Coordinates of N, CA and C in Angstrom, one line a residue:
K1004 N -18.5 -6.0 -11.9 CA -17.7 -7.1 -11.5 C -16.6 -6.6 -10.6
Y1005 N -15.9 -5.6 -11.0 CA -14.7 -5.1 -10.2 C -15.1 -3.9 -9.4
T1006 N -14.4 -3.6 -8.4 CA -14.6 -2.4 -7.6 C -14.5 -1.2 -8.5
P1007 N -15.5 -0.3 -8.5 CA -15.5 0.9 -9.4 C -14.2 1.7 -9.2
V1008 N -13.6 2.0 -10.3 CA -12.4 2.9 -10.3 C -12.5 3.8 -11.5
G1009 N -12.4 5.1 -11.2 CA -12.4 6.1 -12.3 C -11.1 6.1 -13.1
D1010 N -11.1 6.7 -14.2 CA -9.9 6.8 -15.1 C -8.7 7.4 -14.4
S1011 N -8.9 8.5 -13.6 CA -7.8 9.2 -13.0 C -7.1 8.2 -12.0
L1012 N -7.9 7.5 -11.1 CA -7.3 6.6 -10.2 C -6.7 5.4 -10.9
R1013 N -7.3 4.9 -11.9 CA -6.8 3.7 -12.6 C -5.5 4.1 -13.2
N1014 N -5.4 5.3 -13.9 CA -4.1 5.7 -14.5 C -3.0 5.9 -13.5
N1015 N -3.4 6.5 -12.3 CA -2.4 6.7 -11.3 C -1.8 5.4 -10.7
L1016 N -2.7 4.5 -10.4 CA -2.3 3.2 -9.9 C -1.5 2.4 -10.9
T1017 N -1.9 2.4 -12.1 CA -1.2 1.7 -13.2 C 0.2 2.2 -13.4
A1018 N 0.3 3.6 -13.4 CA 1.7 4.2 -13.6 C 2.6 3.9 -12.4
L1019 N 2.0 4.0 -11.2 CA 2.8 3.7 -10.0 C 3.3 2.3 -10.0
G1020 N 2.3 1.4 -10.3 CA 2.7 0.0 -10.4 C 3.7 -0.3 -11.4
E1021 N 3.7 0.3 -12.6 CA 4.7 0.1 -13.6 C 6.0 0.6 -13.2
E1022 N 6.1 1.7 -12.5 CA 7.3 2.3 -12.0 C 7.9 1.3 -11.0
L1023 N 7.1 0.8 -10.1 CA 7.6 -0.1 -9.0 C 8.0 -1.5 -9.6
G1024 N 7.4 -1.8 -10.8 CA 7.7 -3.1 -11.4 C 8.9 -3.1 -12.3
L1025 N 9.5 -2.0 -12.4 CA 10.7 -1.9 -13.3 C 11.8 -2.7 -12.6
P1026 N 12.6 -3.5 -13.4 CA 13.7 -4.3 -12.8 C 14.7 -3.4 -12.0
Y1027 N 15.1 -3.9 -10.8 CA 16.1 -3.3 -10.0 C 17.4 -4.0 -10.3
G1028 N 18.2 -3.4 -11.2 CA 19.4 -4.1 -11.7 C 19.1 -5.2 -12.6
D1029 N 19.6 -6.4 -12.3 CA 19.4 -7.5 -13.2 C 18.2 -8.4 -12.8
K1030 N 17.5 -8.0 -11.8 CA 16.4 -8.8 -11.2 C 15.1 -8.1 -11.1
A1031 N 14.0 -8.7 -11.5 CA 12.7 -8.1 -11.3 C 12.4 -8.0 -9.8
P1032 N 11.8 -7.0 -9.4 CA 11.5 -6.8 -7.9 C 10.3 -7.6 -7.4
F1033 N 10.3 -7.7 -6.1 CA 9.1 -8.3 -5.5 C 8.4 -7.1 -4.8
V1034 N 7.1 -6.9 -5.2 CA 6.3 -5.8 -4.7 C 5.1 -6.3 -4.0
V1035 N 4.9 -5.8 -2.8 CA 3.7 -6.1 -1.9 C 2.9 -4.9 -1.8
D1036 N 1.6 -5.0 -1.9 CA 0.7 -3.9 -1.8 C -0.2 -4.2 -0.6
I1037 N -0.2 -3.3 0.4 CA -1.0 -3.4 1.6 C -2.3 -2.7 1.4
G1038 N -3.4 -3.4 1.5 CA -4.7 -2.9 1.1 C -4.8 -2.8 -0.4
S1039 N -4.5 -3.9 -1.0 CA -4.4 -4.0 -2.5 C -5.7 -3.9 -3.3
N1040 N -6.8 -3.9 -2.6 CA -8.1 -3.7 -3.3 C -8.2 -4.8 -4.4
N1041 N -8.6 -4.4 -5.6 CA -8.8 -5.3 -6.7 C -7.5 -5.7 -7.4
G1042 N -6.4 -5.2 -7.0 CA -5.1 -5.6 -7.6 C -4.6 -4.7 -8.7
L1043 N -5.3 -3.6 -8.9 CA -5.0 -2.8 -10.1 C -3.6 -2.3 -10.1
L1044 N -3.1 -1.8 -9.0 CA -1.7 -1.3 -8.9 C -0.7 -2.5 -9.2
L1045 N -1.0 -3.6 -8.6 CA -0.1 -4.8 -8.8 C -0.1 -5.3 -10.2
L1046 N -1.2 -5.1 -10.9 CA -1.3 -5.5 -12.3 C -0.3 -4.7 -13.1
G1047 N -0.2 -3.4 -12.8 CA 0.8 -2.6 -13.5 C 2.2 -3.1 -13.2
A1048 N 2.5 -3.4 -12.0 CA 3.9 -3.9 -11.6 C 4.1 -5.3 -12.3
K1049 N 3.1 -6.1 -12.3 CA 3.2 -7.4 -12.9 C 3.5 -7.3 -14.4
T1050 N 2.9 -6.4 -15.1 CA 3.1 -6.1 -16.5 C 4.5 -5.8 -16.8
M1051 N 5.2 -5.2 -15.8 CA 6.6 -4.8 -16.0 C 7.5 -5.9 -15.6
G1052 N 7.0 -7.1 -15.2 CA 7.8 -8.2 -14.8 C 8.0 -8.5 -13.4
A1053 N 7.4 -7.7 -12.5 CA 7.6 -7.8 -11.1 C 6.9 -9.1 -10.5
K1054 N 7.4 -9.6 -9.5 CA 6.7 -10.6 -8.7 C 5.8 -9.8 -7.7
V1055 N 4.6 -10.1 -7.6 CA 3.6 -9.3 -6.9 C 2.8 -10.1 -5.9
L1056 N 2.4 -9.4 -4.8 CA 1.6 -10.1 -3.8 C 0.7 -9.0 -3.1
G1057 N -0.6 -9.2 -3.1 CA -1.5 -8.3 -2.5 C -1.9 -8.8 -1.1
V1058 N -2.1 -7.8 -0.2 CA -2.7 -8.1 1.1 C -3.9 -7.3 1.2
E1059 N -5.1 -8.0 1.2 CA -6.4 -7.3 1.2 C -7.3 -8.0 2.2
P1060 N -7.8 -7.3 3.2 CA -8.7 -8.0 4.2 C -10.1 -8.2 3.7
A1061 N -10.6 -7.5 2.7 CA -12.0 -7.7 2.2 C -12.0 -9.0 1.3
V1062 N -12.8 -10.0 1.7 CA -12.8 -11.3 1.0 C -13.2 -11.2 -0.5
K1063 N -14.3 -10.5 -0.7 CA -14.8 -10.4 -2.1 C -13.8 -9.6 -3.0
I1064 N -13.3 -8.5 -2.5 CA -12.4 -7.7 -3.3 C -11.1 -8.4 -3.5
G1065 N -10.6 -9.1 -2.5 CA -9.4 -9.9 -2.7 C -9.6 -11.0 -3.8
Q1066 N -10.8 -11.6 -3.8 CA -11.1 -12.6 -4.8 C -11.1 -11.9 -6.2
Q1067 N -11.6 -10.7 -6.3 CA -11.5 -10.0 -7.6 C -10.1 -9.9 -8.1
A1068 N -9.2 -9.6 -7.1 CA -7.7 -9.5 -7.5 C -7.2 -10.8 -8.0
R1069 N -7.5 -11.9 -7.2 CA -7.1 -13.2 -7.6 C -7.6 -13.6 -9.0
D1070 N -8.9 -13.3 -9.2 CA -9.5 -13.5 -10.6 C -8.8 -12.8 -11.7
A1071 N -8.2 -11.6 -11.4 CA -7.5 -10.8 -12.4 C -6.0 -11.3 -12.5
G1072 N -5.6 -12.3 -11.7 CA -4.3 -12.8 -11.8 C -3.3 -12.3 -10.9
V1073 N -3.8 -11.6 -9.8 CA -2.9 -11.1 -8.8 C -3.0 -11.9 -7.5
P1074 N -1.9 -12.6 -7.2 CA -1.9 -13.4 -5.9 C -2.2 -12.5 -4.7
T1075 N -3.1 -12.9 -3.9 CA -3.6 -12.0 -2.8 C -3.9 -12.8 -1.6
I1076 N -3.3 -12.3 -0.5 CA -3.6 -12.9 0.9 C -4.8 -12.1 1.4
T1077 N -5.8 -12.9 1.9 CA -6.9 -12.2 2.6 C -6.6 -12.1 4.1
A1078 N -6.2 -10.9 4.4 CA -5.8 -10.6 5.8 C -5.5 -9.2 6.0
F1079 N -5.4 -8.7 7.2 CA -4.8 -7.4 7.6 C -3.3 -7.6 7.7
F1080 N -2.6 -6.6 7.2 CA -1.1 -6.7 7.3 C -0.7 -6.5 8.7
D1081 N 0.0 -7.5 9.3 CA 0.5 -7.4 10.6 C 1.8 -8.2 10.7
S1082 N 2.4 -8.4 11.9 CA 3.7 -9.2 12.0 C 3.5 -10.6 11.5
T1083 N 2.4 -11.2 11.8 CA 2.2 -12.6 11.3 C 2.2 -12.7 9.8
V1084 N 1.5 -11.8 9.2 CA 1.4 -11.8 7.7 C 2.8 -11.4 7.2
G1085 N 3.5 -10.4 7.7 CA 4.8 -10.1 7.3 C 5.8 -11.2 7.4
D1086 N 5.8 -11.9 8.6 CA 6.6 -13.1 8.8 C 6.3 -14.2 7.8
D1087 N 5.1 -14.4 7.5 CA 4.7 -15.4 6.5 C 5.2 -15.1 5.1
I1088 N 5.0 -13.8 4.7 CA 5.5 -13.4 3.4 C 7.0 -13.6 3.3
E1089 N 7.7 -13.2 4.4 CA 9.2 -13.4 4.4 C 9.6 -14.9 4.3
S1090 N 8.9 -15.7 5.1 CA 9.3 -17.2 5.1 C 9.0 -17.8 3.7
R1091 N 7.9 -17.4 3.1 CA 7.5 -18.0 1.8 C 8.2 -17.4 0.6
H1092 N 8.5 -16.1 0.6 CA 9.0 -15.3 -0.5 C 10.3 -14.6 -0.3
G1093 N 10.8 -14.4 0.9 CA 11.9 -13.7 1.2 C 11.6 -12.2 1.4
L1094 N 12.6 -11.4 1.6 CA 12.4 -10.0 1.8 C 11.9 -9.3 0.6
V1095 N 11.3 -8.1 0.7 CA 10.5 -7.5 -0.3 C 11.3 -6.3 -0.8
D1096 N 11.2 -6.0 -2.1 CA 11.9 -4.8 -2.7 C 11.1 -3.6 -2.5
A1097 N 9.8 -3.7 -2.6 CA 8.9 -2.5 -2.4 C 7.6 -2.9 -1.7
V1098 N 7.2 -2.1 -0.8 CA 5.9 -2.2 -0.1 C 5.1 -0.9 -0.5
V1099 N 3.9 -1.1 -0.9 CA 3.1 0.0 -1.3 C 1.8 0.1 -0.4
C1100 N 1.5 1.3 0.0 CA 0.3 1.5 0.9 C -0.4 2.7 0.4
T1101 N -1.3 2.5 -0.6 CA -2.0 3.7 -1.2 C -3.4 3.8 -0.6
Q1102 N -3.7 5.0 -0.1 CA -5.0 5.3 0.5 C -5.4 4.3 1.5
T1103 N -4.4 3.8 2.3 CA -4.7 2.8 3.3 C -4.2 3.1 4.7
L1104 N -3.0 3.7 4.8 CA -2.4 3.8 6.1 C -3.3 4.7 7.0
Q1105 N -4.0 5.6 6.5 CA -4.9 6.5 7.3 C -6.1 5.7 7.9
H1106 N -6.3 4.5 7.4 CA -7.5 3.7 7.8 C -7.1 2.7 8.8
I1107 N -5.8 2.5 9.1 CA -5.3 1.5 10.0 C -5.1 2.0 11.4
P1108 N -5.8 1.4 12.4 CA -5.4 1.7 13.7 C -4.1 1.1 14.1
G1109 N -3.2 1.9 14.7 CA -1.9 1.4 15.0 C -1.0 1.5 13.8
A1110 N -1.0 2.6 13.1 CA -0.2 2.7 11.9 C 1.3 2.5 12.2
R1111 N 1.8 2.9 13.4 CA 3.2 2.7 13.7 C 3.6 1.2 13.6
A1112 N 2.7 0.3 14.1 CA 3.0 -1.1 14.1 C 3.1 -1.6 12.6
V1113 N 2.3 -1.1 11.7 CA 2.4 -1.4 10.3 C 3.7 -1.0 9.7
V1114 N 4.1 0.3 10.1 CA 5.4 0.8 9.6 C 6.5 0.0 10.1
K1115 N 6.5 -0.5 11.3 CA 7.5 -1.3 11.9 C 7.6 -2.6 11.2
H1116 N 6.4 -3.3 10.9 CA 6.4 -4.5 10.1 C 6.9 -4.4 8.7
V1117 N 6.6 -3.2 8.1 CA 7.1 -3.0 6.8 C 8.6 -2.9 6.8
A1118 N 9.2 -2.2 7.8 CA 10.6 -2.0 7.9 C 11.3 -3.4 8.0
R1119 N 10.7 -4.3 8.7 CA 11.3 -5.6 8.9 C 11.2 -6.4 7.6
S1120 N 10.2 -6.1 6.8 CA 9.9 -6.9 5.6 C 10.8 -6.5 4.4
L1121 N 11.3 -5.3 4.4 CA 12.0 -4.8 3.2 C 13.5 -5.2 3.2
K1122 N 14.0 -5.4 2.0 CA 15.4 -5.6 1.7 C 16.1 -4.3 2.0
P1123 N 17.4 -4.4 2.3 CA 18.2 -3.1 2.5 C 18.0 -2.3 1.2
G1124 N 17.7 -1.0 1.3 CA 17.5 -0.2 0.1 C 16.1 -0.3 -0.5
G1125 N 15.3 -1.1 0.1 CA 13.9 -1.3 -0.4 C 13.1 0.0 -0.3
R1126 N 12.0 0.1 -0.9 CA 11.1 1.3 -1.0 C 9.8 1.0 -0.2
F1127 N 9.4 2.0 0.5 CA 8.1 2.0 1.1 C 7.3 3.2 0.6
V1128 N 6.3 2.9 -0.2 CA 5.6 4.0 -0.9 C 4.3 4.2 -0.2
V1129 N 4.0 5.3 0.4 CA 2.8 5.7 1.1 C 2.1 6.8 0.3
E1130 N 0.8 6.6 0.0 CA 0.1 7.6 -0.6 C -1.3 7.8 0.2
G1131 N -1.6 9.0 0.4 CA -2.9 9.2 1.2 C -3.3 10.7 1.1
R1132 N -4.4 10.9 1.7 CA -4.9 12.3 1.8 C -4.0 13.1 2.6
Y1133 N -3.7 14.3 2.1 CA -2.8 15.3 2.8 C -3.7 16.2 3.5
F1134 N -3.6 16.3 4.9 CA -4.5 17.0 5.7 C -4.5 18.5 5.4
I1135 N -3.4 19.1 5.1 CA -3.4 20.5 4.8 C -4.2 20.8 3.6
D1136 N -4.2 20.0 2.6 CA -5.1 20.2 1.4 C -6.6 20.2 1.9
T1137 N -6.9 19.3 2.8 CA -8.3 19.2 3.3 C -8.7 20.4 4.0
V1138 N -7.8 21.0 4.8 CA -8.1 22.3 5.5 C -8.2 23.4 4.5
E1139 N -7.3 23.5 3.6 CA -7.3 24.7 2.7 C -8.4 24.6 1.7
S1140 N -8.9 23.4 1.3 CA -10.0 23.3 0.4 C -11.4 23.2 1.1
L1141 N -11.3 23.2 2.4 CA -12.5 23.1 3.2 C -13.4 21.8 2.8
T1142 N -12.7 20.7 2.6 CA -13.3 19.5 2.2 C -13.4 18.5 3.4
F1143 N -13.8 19.0 4.5 CA -13.8 18.1 5.7 C -14.9 17.0 5.6
D1144 N -15.8 17.2 4.6 CA -16.8 16.1 4.4 C -16.2 14.9 3.8
T1145 N -14.9 14.9 3.4 CA -14.3 13.8 2.8 C -13.6 12.9 3.9
I1146 N -13.6 13.4 5.1 CA -13.1 12.6 6.3 C -14.3 11.9 6.8
Y1147 N -14.2 10.6 7.0 CA -15.3 9.8 7.5 C -14.8 8.8 8.6
H1148 N -15.8 8.1 9.2 CA -15.5 7.3 10.4 C -14.5 6.2 10.2
E1149 N -14.2 5.8 9.0 CA -13.2 4.7 8.9 C -11.7 5.2 8.9
M1150 N -11.6 6.6 8.8 CA -10.2 7.1 8.8 C -9.8 7.3 10.2
M1151 N -8.7 6.6 10.6 CA -8.1 6.7 11.9 C -7.2 7.9 12.1
S1152 N -6.6 8.3 11.0 CA -5.6 9.4 11.0 C -5.7 10.3 9.8
C1153 N -5.3 11.5 10.0 CA -5.0 12.4 8.8 C -3.6 12.9 9.0
F1154 N -2.8 12.8 8.0 CA -1.4 13.1 8.1 C -1.0 14.4 7.5
T1155 N -0.1 15.1 8.1 CA 0.6 16.2 7.5 C 2.0 15.7 7.1
L1156 N 2.7 16.5 6.4 CA 4.1 16.0 6.1 C 4.9 15.8 7.3
G1157 N 4.7 16.7 8.3 CA 5.5 16.6 9.6 C 5.1 15.3 10.3
S1158 N 3.8 15.0 10.4 CA 3.4 13.8 11.2 C 3.8 12.6 10.4
M1159 N 3.8 12.6 9.1 CA 4.2 11.4 8.4 C 5.7 11.2 8.5
R1160 N 6.5 12.3 8.4 CA 7.9 12.3 8.6 C 8.3 11.7 10.0
T1161 N 7.6 12.1 11.0 CA 7.8 11.6 12.4 C 7.5 10.1 12.4
L1162 N 6.4 9.7 11.9 CA 6.0 8.3 12.0 C 7.0 7.4 11.2
L1163 N 7.4 7.8 10.0 CA 8.3 7.0 9.2 C 9.7 7.0 9.8
S1164 N 10.1 8.1 10.4 CA 11.5 8.2 10.9 C 11.7 7.3 12.2
L1165 N 10.6 7.0 12.9 CA 10.7 6.1 14.0 C 11.2 4.7 13.6
E1166 N 11.0 4.3 12.4 CA 11.5 3.0 11.9 C 12.6 3.2 10.9
G1167 N 13.3 4.4 10.8 CA 14.4 4.6 10.0 C 14.1 5.0 8.5
F1168 N 12.9 5.3 8.2 CA 12.6 5.7 6.9 C 12.8 7.3 6.8
C1169 N 13.0 7.7 5.6 CA 13.0 9.2 5.3 C 12.2 9.5 4.1
I1170 N 11.7 10.7 4.1 CA 10.8 11.1 3.0 C 11.7 11.7 1.9

């Protein structure tokens, strides 16, 4: 019924979601997940009391998230979606992009839209394959046609710094 997820990934997403769902001061945060898949990360944040919203372009997978109780927009994250989220919900406390940014053509535009969507002091959490590990472990077979980019720490730092983020 749900997208297959192993225990290691499930535990990682749940723990990250719980950490992001912790109240920021006296208010529960608003967390948006770009490429939210079946909503597993956001379920962890929701459990901690966060307001959550997924952005998932795959229709069936987005429906799985909604069936699990995670509000989800079926779309690619862009300026239109970012503006819509802001007009309906306000600025965001945390935006998460796990194993997604490397699949998006025009990653800089996404980072720019995220910067516009965040409250001052908000968090942008990016998780993805680290290219140096791929080289050192000779696991080039894990790179496939849907990956638009492979990031090193330096390239990620450069990309994020263009919009004022720091690692």
